[in-house]
Amino acid sequence: MRRRWLVILEVLLLVGIVAWVAWVMIDPRGRPAGAIDIKVALPGAHDRAYLYQDQGGNYLYQIHPHSGPPVVLSPQAFAQRVYQDQQSRGLLEVLLNVSSPIGMLWVGVGLLGQVLFTGRMVIQWLASERHRRSVVPPVFWWMSLVGASMLLVYFLWRKDPVGVLGQATGWFIYIRNLMLIYLPEKPSLAALRSGGGAGDSQ
């Protein structure tokens, strides 16, 4: 009974995370009517711009700074801002597609999470070679959990639904395996009686 409720709780939490991620991805607040999304990295602003038409049929861009009200730009002003930002970036910022030191920090979190996530397979392989059979040590699940958590927050920052769903799903599996390792379930009274009866009959 307890195991069934744990599974139900995990499924409900997963559904909640998926619903929250979907809301973050399609959050309509502050979006002009009829606008389309454009993913663009600009310093001091969210990585999403809205392209829309005003009542006169003119195209405008709306960007959302990290602080302050939305900014509306003409196509010329928006192109100039994007051009100046790209020209001012260093090689590393271009390669990592970031526009600020905070962005570099987030990419560092994602890279470290990926190192842990990949390194867990190396640890499992070495443990299996040492025992001459397939072995999954507890550190494998710890590295999976920490690496997946770091990748999860990184993909949330990137607003990448594929990465978020992949890491959120595995996250519950890693926790459940650690629970089975460190919190083993006690045998039920029926199982104890069954085992005792079998021992008496021998």
PDB file of N, CA and C in Angstrom, residues 67-156:
ATOM      1  N   SER A  67      14.623  44.031 -15.701  1.00  0.00           N
ATOM      2  CA  SER A  67      13.939  44.923 -14.760  1.00  0.00           C
ATOM      3  C   SER A  67      13.362  46.091 -15.550  1.00  0.00           C
ATOM      4  N   GLY A  68      12.165  46.489 -15.200  1.00  0.00           N
ATOM      5  CA  GLY A  68      11.534  47.594 -15.895  1.00  0.00           C
ATOM      6  C   GLY A  68      10.474  47.132 -16.874  1.00  0.00           C
ATOM      7  N   PRO A  69       9.772  48.081 -17.471  1.00  0.00           N
ATOM      8  CA  PRO A  69       8.672  47.741 -18.387  1.00  0.00           C
ATOM      9  C   PRO A  69       9.194  47.251 -19.734  1.00  0.00           C
ATOM     10  N   PRO A  70       8.315  46.633 -20.545  1.00  0.00           N
ATOM     11  CA  PRO A  70       8.712  46.190 -21.886  1.00  0.00           C
ATOM     12  C   PRO A  70       9.161  47.371 -22.749  1.00  0.00           C
ATOM     13  N   VAL A  71      10.033  47.076 -23.702  1.00  0.00           N
ATOM     14  CA  VAL A  71      10.563  48.091 -24.615  1.00  0.00           C
ATOM     15  C   VAL A  71      10.100  47.744 -26.023  1.00  0.00           C
ATOM     16  N   VAL A  72       9.530  48.723 -26.717  1.00  0.00           N
ATOM     17  CA  VAL A  72       9.062  48.547 -28.088  1.00  0.00           C
ATOM     18  C   VAL A  72      10.065  49.191 -29.030  1.00  0.00           C
ATOM     19  N   LEU A  73      10.491  48.427 -30.044  1.00  0.00           N
ATOM     20  CA  LEU A  73      11.501  48.899 -30.989  1.00  0.00           C
ATOM     21  C   LEU A  73      10.992  48.750 -32.412  1.00  0.00           C
ATOM     22  N   SER A  74      11.397  49.675 -33.260  1.00  0.00           N
ATOM     23  CA  SER A  74      11.122  49.537 -34.684  1.00  0.00           C
ATOM     24  C   SER A  74      12.046  48.465 -35.252  1.00  0.00           C
ATOM     25  N   PRO A  75      11.723  47.904 -36.429  1.00  0.00           N
ATOM     26  CA  PRO A  75      12.625  46.910 -37.029  1.00  0.00           C
ATOM     27  C   PRO A  75      14.061  47.404 -37.163  1.00  0.00           C
ATOM     28  N   GLN A  76      14.228  48.696 -37.539  1.00  0.00           N
ATOM     29  CA  GLN A  76      15.575  49.248 -37.682  1.00  0.00           C
ATOM     30  C   GLN A  76      16.294  49.291 -36.335  1.00  0.00           C
ATOM     31  N   ALA A  77      15.595  49.750 -35.299  1.00  0.00           N
ATOM     32  CA  ALA A  77      16.212  49.842 -33.974  1.00  0.00           C
ATOM     33  C   ALA A  77      16.519  48.454 -33.410  1.00  0.00           C
ATOM     34  N   PHE A  78      15.610  47.499 -33.651  1.00  0.00           N
ATOM     35  CA  PHE A  78      15.849  46.142 -33.170  1.00  0.00           C
ATOM     36  C   PHE A  78      17.055  45.524 -33.877  1.00  0.00           C
ATOM     37  N   ALA A  79      17.134  45.691 -35.215  1.00  0.00           N
ATOM     38  CA  ALA A  79      18.267  45.152 -35.966  1.00  0.00           C
ATOM     39  C   ALA A  79      19.576  45.782 -35.499  1.00  0.00           C
ATOM     40  N   GLN A  80      19.547  47.074 -35.210  1.00  0.00           N
ATOM     41  CA  GLN A  80      20.750  47.766 -34.745  1.00  0.00           C
ATOM     42  C   GLN A  80      21.188  47.220 -33.384  1.00  0.00           C
ATOM     43  N   ARG A  81      20.221  46.974 -32.512  1.00  0.00           N
ATOM     44  CA  ARG A  81      20.552  46.458 -31.182  1.00  0.00           C
ATOM     45  C   ARG A  81      21.132  45.054 -31.268  1.00  0.00           C
ATOM     46  N   VAL A  82      20.540  44.196 -32.101  1.00  0.00           N
ATOM     47  CA  VAL A  82      21.059  42.840 -32.274  1.00  0.00           C
ATOM     48  C   VAL A  82      22.457  42.882 -32.888  1.00  0.00           C
ATOM     49  N   TYR A  83      22.647  43.734 -33.886  1.00  0.00           N
ATOM     50  CA  TYR A  83      23.945  43.843 -34.567  1.00  0.00           C
ATOM     51  C   TYR A  83      25.029  44.310 -33.591  1.00  0.00           C
ATOM     52  N   GLN A  84      24.735  45.343 -32.822  1.00  0.00           N
ATOM     53  CA  GLN A  84      25.717  45.868 -31.871  1.00  0.00           C
ATOM     54  C   GLN A  84      26.066  44.839 -30.807  1.00  0.00           C
ATOM     55  N   ASP A  85      25.050  44.075 -30.364  1.00  0.00           N
ATOM     56  CA  ASP A  85      25.305  43.044 -29.362  1.00  0.00           C
ATOM     57  C   ASP A  85      26.214  41.955 -29.922  1.00  0.00           C
ATOM     58  N   GLN A  86      25.939  41.500 -31.131  1.00  0.00           N
ATOM     59  CA  GLN A  86      26.752  40.446 -31.737  1.00  0.00           C
ATOM     60  C   GLN A  86      28.181  40.922 -31.983  1.00  0.00           C
ATOM     61  N   GLN A  87      28.336  42.169 -32.397  1.00  0.00           N
ATOM     62  CA  GLN A  87      29.657  42.712 -32.662  1.00  0.00           C
ATOM     63  C   GLN A  87      30.487  42.865 -31.392  1.00  0.00           C
ATOM     64  N   SER A  88      29.816  43.112 -30.270  1.00  0.00           N
ATOM     65  CA  SER A  88      30.534  43.347 -29.016  1.00  0.00           C
ATOM     66  C   SER A  88      30.873  42.057 -28.270  1.00  0.00           C
ATOM     67  N   ARG A  89      30.358  40.927 -28.711  1.00  0.00           N
ATOM     68  CA  ARG A  89      30.606  39.665 -28.010  1.00  0.00           C
ATOM     69  C   ARG A  89      31.994  39.130 -28.314  1.00  0.00           C
ATOM     70  N   GLY A  90      32.542  38.438 -27.324  1.00  0.00           N
ATOM     71  CA  GLY A  90      33.792  37.729 -27.524  1.00  0.00           C
ATOM     72  C   GLY A  90      33.542  36.361 -28.151  1.00  0.00           C
ATOM     73  N   LEU A  91      34.634  35.679 -28.511  1.00  0.00           N
ATOM     74  CA  LEU A  91      34.513  34.378 -29.172  1.00  0.00           C
ATOM     75  C   LEU A  91      33.785  33.366 -28.290  1.00  0.00           C
ATOM     76  N   LEU A  92      34.103  33.339 -26.993  1.00  0.00           N
ATOM     77  CA  LEU A  92      33.478  32.377 -26.089  1.00  0.00           C
ATOM     78  C   LEU A  92      31.982  32.648 -25.952  1.00  0.00           C
ATOM     79  N   GLU A  93      31.598  33.910 -25.888  1.00  0.00           N
ATOM     80  CA  GLU A  93      30.178  34.244 -25.779  1.00  0.00           C
ATOM     81  C   GLU A  93      29.416  33.823 -27.037  1.00  0.00           C
ATOM     82  N   VAL A  94      30.060  33.964 -28.190  1.00  0.00           N
ATOM     83  CA  VAL A  94      29.418  33.543 -29.439  1.00  0.00           C
ATOM     84  C   VAL A  94      29.267  32.030 -29.471  1.00  0.00           C
ATOM     85  N   LEU A  95      30.321  31.303 -29.075  1.00  0.00           N
ATOM     86  CA  LEU A  95      30.279  29.845 -29.104  1.00  0.00           C
ATOM     87  C   LEU A  95      29.217  29.299 -28.154  1.00  0.00           C
ATOM     88  N   LEU A  96      29.082  29.903 -26.970  1.00  0.00           N
ATOM     89  CA  LEU A  96      28.133  29.418 -25.967  1.00  0.00           C
ATOM     90  C   LEU A  96      26.759  30.066 -26.098  1.00  0.00           C
ATOM     91  N   ASN A  97      26.623  31.025 -27.019  1.00  0.00           N
ATOM     92  CA  ASN A  97      25.351  31.717 -27.265  1.00  0.00           C
ATOM     93  C   ASN A  97      24.813  32.373 -25.989  1.00  0.00           C
ATOM     94  N   VAL A  98      25.676  33.142 -25.337  1.00  0.00           N
ATOM     95  CA  VAL A  98      25.279  33.905 -24.153  1.00  0.00           C
ATOM     96  C   VAL A  98      25.675  35.360 -24.371  1.00  0.00           C
ATOM     97  N   SER A  99      25.055  36.238 -23.589  1.00  0.00           N
ATOM     98  CA  SER A  99      25.309  37.661 -23.774  1.00  0.00           C
ATOM     99  C   SER A  99      25.690  38.375 -22.485  1.00  0.00           C
ATOM    100  N   SER A 100      25.983  37.600 -21.423  1.00  0.00           N
ATOM    101  CA  SER A 100      26.322  38.228 -20.146  1.00  0.00           C
ATOM    102  C   SER A 100      27.111  37.242 -19.286  1.00  0.00           C
ATOM    103  N   PRO A 101      27.804  37.742 -18.249  1.00  0.00           N
ATOM    104  CA  PRO A 101      28.495  36.837 -17.315  1.00  0.00           C
ATOM    105  C   PRO A 101      27.542  35.875 -16.619  1.00  0.00           C
ATOM    106  N   ILE A 102      26.304  36.313 -16.365  1.00  0.00           N
ATOM    107  CA  ILE A 102      25.316  35.411 -15.755  1.00  0.00           C
ATOM    108  C   ILE A 102      25.034  34.241 -16.691  1.00  0.00           C
ATOM    109  N   GLY A 103      24.965  34.534 -17.991  1.00  0.00           N
ATOM    110  CA  GLY A 103      24.760  33.463 -18.965  1.00  0.00           C
ATOM    111  C   GLY A 103      25.908  32.470 -18.955  1.00  0.00           C
ATOM    112  N   MET A 104      27.133  32.970 -18.790  1.00  0.00           N
ATOM    113  CA  MET A 104      28.294  32.078 -18.705  1.00  0.00           C
ATOM    114  C   MET A 104      28.183  31.182 -17.477  1.00  0.00           C
ATOM    115  N   LEU A 105      27.691  31.745 -16.373  1.00  0.00           N
ATOM    116  CA  LEU A 105      27.515  30.955 -15.150  1.00  0.00           C
ATOM    117  C   LEU A 105      26.502  29.840 -15.373  1.00  0.00           C
ATOM    118  N   TRP A 106      25.397  30.153 -16.052  1.00  0.00           N
ATOM    119  CA  TRP A 106      24.384  29.137 -16.325  1.00  0.00           C
ATOM    120  C   TRP A 106      24.938  28.028 -17.223  1.00  0.00           C
ATOM    121  N   VAL A 107      25.707  28.407 -18.223  1.00  0.00           N
ATOM    122  CA  VAL A 107      26.317  27.400 -19.093  1.00  0.00           C
ATOM    123  C   VAL A 107      27.283  26.536 -18.292  1.00  0.00           C
ATOM    124  N   GLY A 108      28.011  27.145 -17.341  1.00  0.00           N
ATOM    125  CA  GLY A 108      28.895  26.370 -16.473  1.00  0.00           C
ATOM    126  C   GLY A 108      28.129  25.336 -15.661  1.00  0.00           C
ATOM    127  N   VAL A 109      26.946  25.728 -15.158  1.00  0.00           N
ATOM    128  CA  VAL A 109      26.099  24.779 -14.431  1.00  0.00           C
ATOM    129  C   VAL A 109      25.701  23.620 -15.339  1.00  0.00           C
ATOM    130  N   GLY A 110      25.308  23.943 -16.568  1.00  0.00           N
ATOM    131  CA  GLY A 110      24.917  22.897 -17.508  1.00  0.00           C
ATOM    132  C   GLY A 110      26.069  21.976 -17.868  1.00  0.00           C
ATOM    133  N   LEU A 111      27.255  22.543 -18.070  1.00  0.00           N
ATOM    134  CA  LEU A 111      28.421  21.725 -18.419  1.00  0.00           C
ATOM    135  C   LEU A 111      28.817  20.801 -17.268  1.00  0.00           C
ATOM    136  N   LEU A 112      28.803  21.337 -16.042  1.00  0.00           N
ATOM    137  CA  LEU A 112      29.144  20.502 -14.887  1.00  0.00           C
ATOM    138  C   LEU A 112      28.118  19.387 -14.709  1.00  0.00           C
ATOM    139  N   GLY A 113      26.845  19.715 -14.907  1.00  0.00           N
ATOM    140  CA  GLY A 113      25.818  18.690 -14.825  1.00  0.00           C
ATOM    141  C   GLY A 113      26.023  17.604 -15.871  1.00  0.00           C
ATOM    142  N   GLN A 114      26.425  18.002 -17.079  1.00  0.00           N
ATOM    143  CA  GLN A 114      26.663  17.014 -18.128  1.00  0.00           C
ATOM    144  C   GLN A 114      27.875  16.155 -17.817  1.00  0.00           C
ATOM    145  N   VAL A 115      28.919  16.755 -17.210  1.00  0.00           N
ATOM    146  CA  VAL A 115      30.105  15.989 -16.808  1.00  0.00           C
ATOM    147  C   VAL A 115      29.717  14.918 -15.784  1.00  0.00           C
ATOM    148  N   LEU A 116      28.907  15.303 -14.791  1.00  0.00           N
ATOM    149  CA  LEU A 116      28.452  14.334 -13.794  1.00  0.00           C
ATOM    150  C   LEU A 116      27.590  13.261 -14.434  1.00  0.00           C
ATOM    151  N   PHE A 117      26.726  13.672 -15.334  1.00  0.00           N
ATOM    152  CA  PHE A 117      25.798  12.736 -15.957  1.00  0.00           C
ATOM    153  C   PHE A 117      26.549  11.726 -16.829  1.00  0.00           C
ATOM    154  N   THR A 118      27.597  12.182 -17.507  1.00  0.00           N
ATOM    155  CA  THR A 118      28.397  11.269 -18.319  1.00  0.00           C
ATOM    156  C   THR A 118      29.344  10.446 -17.446  1.00  0.00           C
ATOM    157  N   GLY A 119      29.898  11.088 -16.414  1.00  0.00           N
ATOM    158  CA  GLY A 119      30.839  10.397 -15.538  1.00  0.00           C
ATOM    159  C   GLY A 119      30.235   9.243 -14.778  1.00  0.00           C
ATOM    160  N   ARG A 120      28.937   9.282 -14.541  1.00  0.00           N
ATOM    161  CA  ARG A 120      28.281   8.177 -13.821  1.00  0.00           C
ATOM    162  C   ARG A 120      28.422   6.871 -14.588  1.00  0.00           C
ATOM    163  N   MET A 121      28.402   6.942 -15.925  1.00  0.00           N
ATOM    164  CA  MET A 121      28.543   5.731 -16.727  1.00  0.00           C
ATOM    165  C   MET A 121      29.951   5.159 -16.623  1.00  0.00           C
ATOM    166  N   VAL A 122      30.929   6.059 -16.523  1.00  0.00           N
ATOM    167  CA  VAL A 122      32.321   5.605 -16.345  1.00  0.00           C
ATOM    168  C   VAL A 122      32.467   4.912 -14.995  1.00  0.00           C
ATOM    169  N   ILE A 123      31.874   5.495 -13.949  1.00  0.00           N
ATOM    170  CA  ILE A 123      31.931   4.900 -12.609  1.00  0.00           C
ATOM    171  C   ILE A 123      31.277   3.523 -12.619  1.00  0.00           C
ATOM    172  N   GLN A 124      30.109   3.427 -13.262  1.00  0.00           N
ATOM    173  CA  GLN A 124      29.413   2.138 -13.308  1.00  0.00           C
ATOM    174  C   GLN A 124      30.225   1.101 -14.074  1.00  0.00           C
ATOM    175  N   TRP A 125      30.859   1.507 -15.158  1.00  0.00           N
ATOM    176  CA  TRP A 125      31.688   0.601 -15.955  1.00  0.00           C
ATOM    177  C   TRP A 125      32.887   0.106 -15.150  1.00  0.00           C
ATOM    178  N   LEU A 126      33.565   1.022 -14.431  1.00  0.00           N
ATOM    179  CA  LEU A 126      34.718   0.623 -13.621  1.00  0.00           C
ATOM    180  C   LEU A 126      34.307  -0.316 -12.497  1.00  0.00           C
ATOM    181  N   ALA A 127      33.148  -0.046 -11.868  1.00  0.00           N
ATOM    182  CA  ALA A 127      32.665  -0.927 -10.797  1.00  0.00           C
ATOM    183  C   ALA A 127      32.339  -2.314 -11.348  1.00  0.00           C
ATOM    184  N   SER A 128      31.776  -2.384 -12.526  1.00  0.00           N
ATOM    185  CA  SER A 128      31.450  -3.677 -13.137  1.00  0.00           C
ATOM    186  C   SER A 128      32.715  -4.448 -13.495  1.00  0.00           C
ATOM    187  N   GLU A 129      33.725  -3.746 -14.000  1.00  0.00           N
ATOM    188  CA  GLU A 129      34.992  -4.407 -14.326  1.00  0.00           C
ATOM    189  C   GLU A 129      35.665  -4.937 -13.069  1.00  0.00           C
ATOM    190  N   ARG A 130      35.570  -4.198 -11.980  1.00  0.00           N
ATOM    191  CA  ARG A 130      36.201  -4.634 -10.730  1.00  0.00           C
ATOM    192  C   ARG A 130      35.528  -5.876 -10.165  1.00  0.00           C
ATOM    193  N   HIS A 131      34.198  -5.961 -10.307  1.00  0.00           N
ATOM    194  CA  HIS A 131      33.466  -7.113  -9.770  1.00  0.00           C
ATOM    195  C   HIS A 131      33.288  -8.239 -10.796  1.00  0.00           C
ATOM    196  N   ARG A 132      33.712  -7.994 -12.037  1.00  0.00           N
ATOM    197  CA  ARG A 132      33.576  -8.981 -13.114  1.00  0.00           C
ATOM    198  C   ARG A 132      32.122  -9.350 -13.390  1.00  0.00           C
ATOM    199  N   ARG A 133      31.221  -8.425 -13.107  1.00  0.00           N
ATOM    200  CA  ARG A 133      29.802  -8.587 -13.417  1.00  0.00           C
ATOM    201  C   ARG A 133      29.171  -7.203 -13.424  1.00  0.00           C
ATOM    202  N   SER A 134      27.980  -7.121 -13.976  1.00  0.00           N
ATOM    203  CA  SER A 134      27.306  -5.823 -14.057  1.00  0.00           C
ATOM    204  C   SER A 134      26.871  -5.358 -12.667  1.00  0.00           C
ATOM    205  N   VAL A 135      27.370  -4.195 -12.257  1.00  0.00           N
ATOM    206  CA  VAL A 135      27.092  -3.654 -10.925  1.00  0.00           C
ATOM    207  C   VAL A 135      26.691  -2.181 -11.082  1.00  0.00           C
ATOM    208  N   VAL A 136      25.712  -1.769 -10.304  1.00  0.00           N
ATOM    209  CA  VAL A 136      25.303  -0.359 -10.274  1.00  0.00           C
ATOM    210  C   VAL A 136      25.512   0.150  -8.847  1.00  0.00           C
ATOM    211  N   PRO A 137      26.652   0.816  -8.573  1.00  0.00           N
ATOM    212  CA  PRO A 137      26.927   1.284  -7.205  1.00  0.00           C
ATOM    213  C   PRO A 137      26.033   2.473  -6.842  1.00  0.00           C
ATOM    214  N   PRO A 138      25.830   2.724  -5.534  1.00  0.00           N
ATOM    215  CA  PRO A 138      24.982   3.862  -5.125  1.00  0.00           C
ATOM    216  C   PRO A 138      25.461   5.207  -5.680  1.00  0.00           C
ATOM    217  N   VAL A 139      26.789   5.378  -5.834  1.00  0.00           N
ATOM    218  CA  VAL A 139      27.293   6.657  -6.345  1.00  0.00           C
ATOM    219  C   VAL A 139      26.768   6.936  -7.755  1.00  0.00           C
ATOM    220  N   PHE A 140      26.434   5.884  -8.505  1.00  0.00           N
ATOM    221  CA  PHE A 140      25.850   6.063  -9.833  1.00  0.00           C
ATOM    222  C   PHE A 140      24.543   6.849  -9.733  1.00  0.00           C
ATOM    223  N   TRP A 141      23.700   6.477  -8.759  1.00  0.00           N
ATOM    224  CA  TRP A 141      22.410   7.147  -8.616  1.00  0.00           C
ATOM    225  C   TRP A 141      22.578   8.556  -8.057  1.00  0.00           C
ATOM    226  N   TRP A 142      23.576   8.757  -7.168  1.00  0.00           N
ATOM    227  CA  TRP A 142      23.834  10.103  -6.653  1.00  0.00           C
ATOM    228  C   TRP A 142      24.313  11.034  -7.760  1.00  0.00           C
ATOM    229  N   MET A 143      25.242  10.536  -8.585  1.00  0.00           N
ATOM    230  CA  MET A 143      25.728  11.355  -9.705  1.00  0.00           C
ATOM    231  C   MET A 143      24.602  11.622 -10.703  1.00  0.00           C
ATOM    232  N   SER A 144      23.726  10.634 -10.904  1.00  0.00           N
ATOM    233  CA  SER A 144      22.586  10.821 -11.796  1.00  0.00           C
ATOM    234  C   SER A 144      21.668  11.923 -11.266  1.00  0.00           C
ATOM    235  N   LEU A 145      21.386  11.886  -9.957  1.00  0.00           N
ATOM    236  CA  LEU A 145      20.476  12.850  -9.351  1.00  0.00           C
ATOM    237  C   LEU A 145      21.044  14.266  -9.399  1.00  0.00           C
ATOM    238  N   VAL A 146      22.320  14.415  -8.999  1.00  0.00           N
ATOM    239  CA  VAL A 146      22.927  15.748  -8.984  1.00  0.00           C
ATOM    240  C   VAL A 146      23.087  16.280 -10.404  1.00  0.00           C
ATOM    241  N   GLY A 147      23.577  15.428 -11.314  1.00  0.00           N
ATOM    242  CA  GLY A 147      23.750  15.851 -12.693  1.00  0.00           C
ATOM    243  C   GLY A 147      22.432  16.218 -13.345  1.00  0.00           C
ATOM    244  N   ALA A 148      21.402  15.397 -13.124  1.00  0.00           N
ATOM    245  CA  ALA A 148      20.086  15.679 -13.711  1.00  0.00           C
ATOM    246  C   ALA A 148      19.495  16.956 -13.136  1.00  0.00           C
ATOM    247  N   SER A 149      19.707  17.218 -11.843  1.00  0.00           N
ATOM    248  CA  SER A 149      19.186  18.445 -11.229  1.00  0.00           C
ATOM    249  C   SER A 149      19.839  19.678 -11.841  1.00  0.00           C
ATOM    250  N   MET A 150      21.152  19.610 -12.039  1.00  0.00           N
ATOM    251  CA  MET A 150      21.858  20.741 -12.641  1.00  0.00           C
ATOM    252  C   MET A 150      21.425  20.943 -14.092  1.00  0.00           C
ATOM    253  N   LEU A 151      21.258  19.850 -14.826  1.00  0.00           N
ATOM    254  CA  LEU A 151      20.795  19.969 -16.212  1.00  0.00           C
ATOM    255  C   LEU A 151      19.355  20.467 -16.270  1.00  0.00           C
ATOM    256  N   LEU A 152      18.553  20.068 -15.278  1.00  0.00           N
ATOM    257  CA  LEU A 152      17.153  20.492 -15.255  1.00  0.00           C
ATOM    258  C   LEU A 152      17.052  22.006 -15.122  1.00  0.00           C
ATOM    259  N   VAL A 153      17.811  22.585 -14.164  1.00  0.00           N
ATOM    260  CA  VAL A 153      17.741  24.045 -13.994  1.00  0.00           C
ATOM    261  C   VAL A 153      18.360  24.758 -15.201  1.00  0.00           C
ATOM    262  N   TYR A 154      19.370  24.138 -15.810  1.00  0.00           N
ATOM    263  CA  TYR A 154      19.963  24.743 -17.004  1.00  0.00           C
ATOM    264  C   TYR A 154      18.959  24.769 -18.160  1.00  0.00           C
ATOM    265  N   PHE A 155      18.272  23.651 -18.391  1.00  0.00           N
ATOM    266  CA  PHE A 155      17.285  23.610 -19.474  1.00  0.00           C
ATOM    267  C   PHE A 155      16.093  24.518 -19.183  1.00  0.00           C
ATOM    268  N   LEU A 156      15.746  24.674 -17.905  1.00  0.00           N
ATOM    269  CA  LEU A 156      14.697  25.630 -17.562  1.00  0.00           C
ATOM    270  C   LEU A 156      15.127  27.042 -17.926  1.00  0.00           C
TER     271      LEU A 156
END
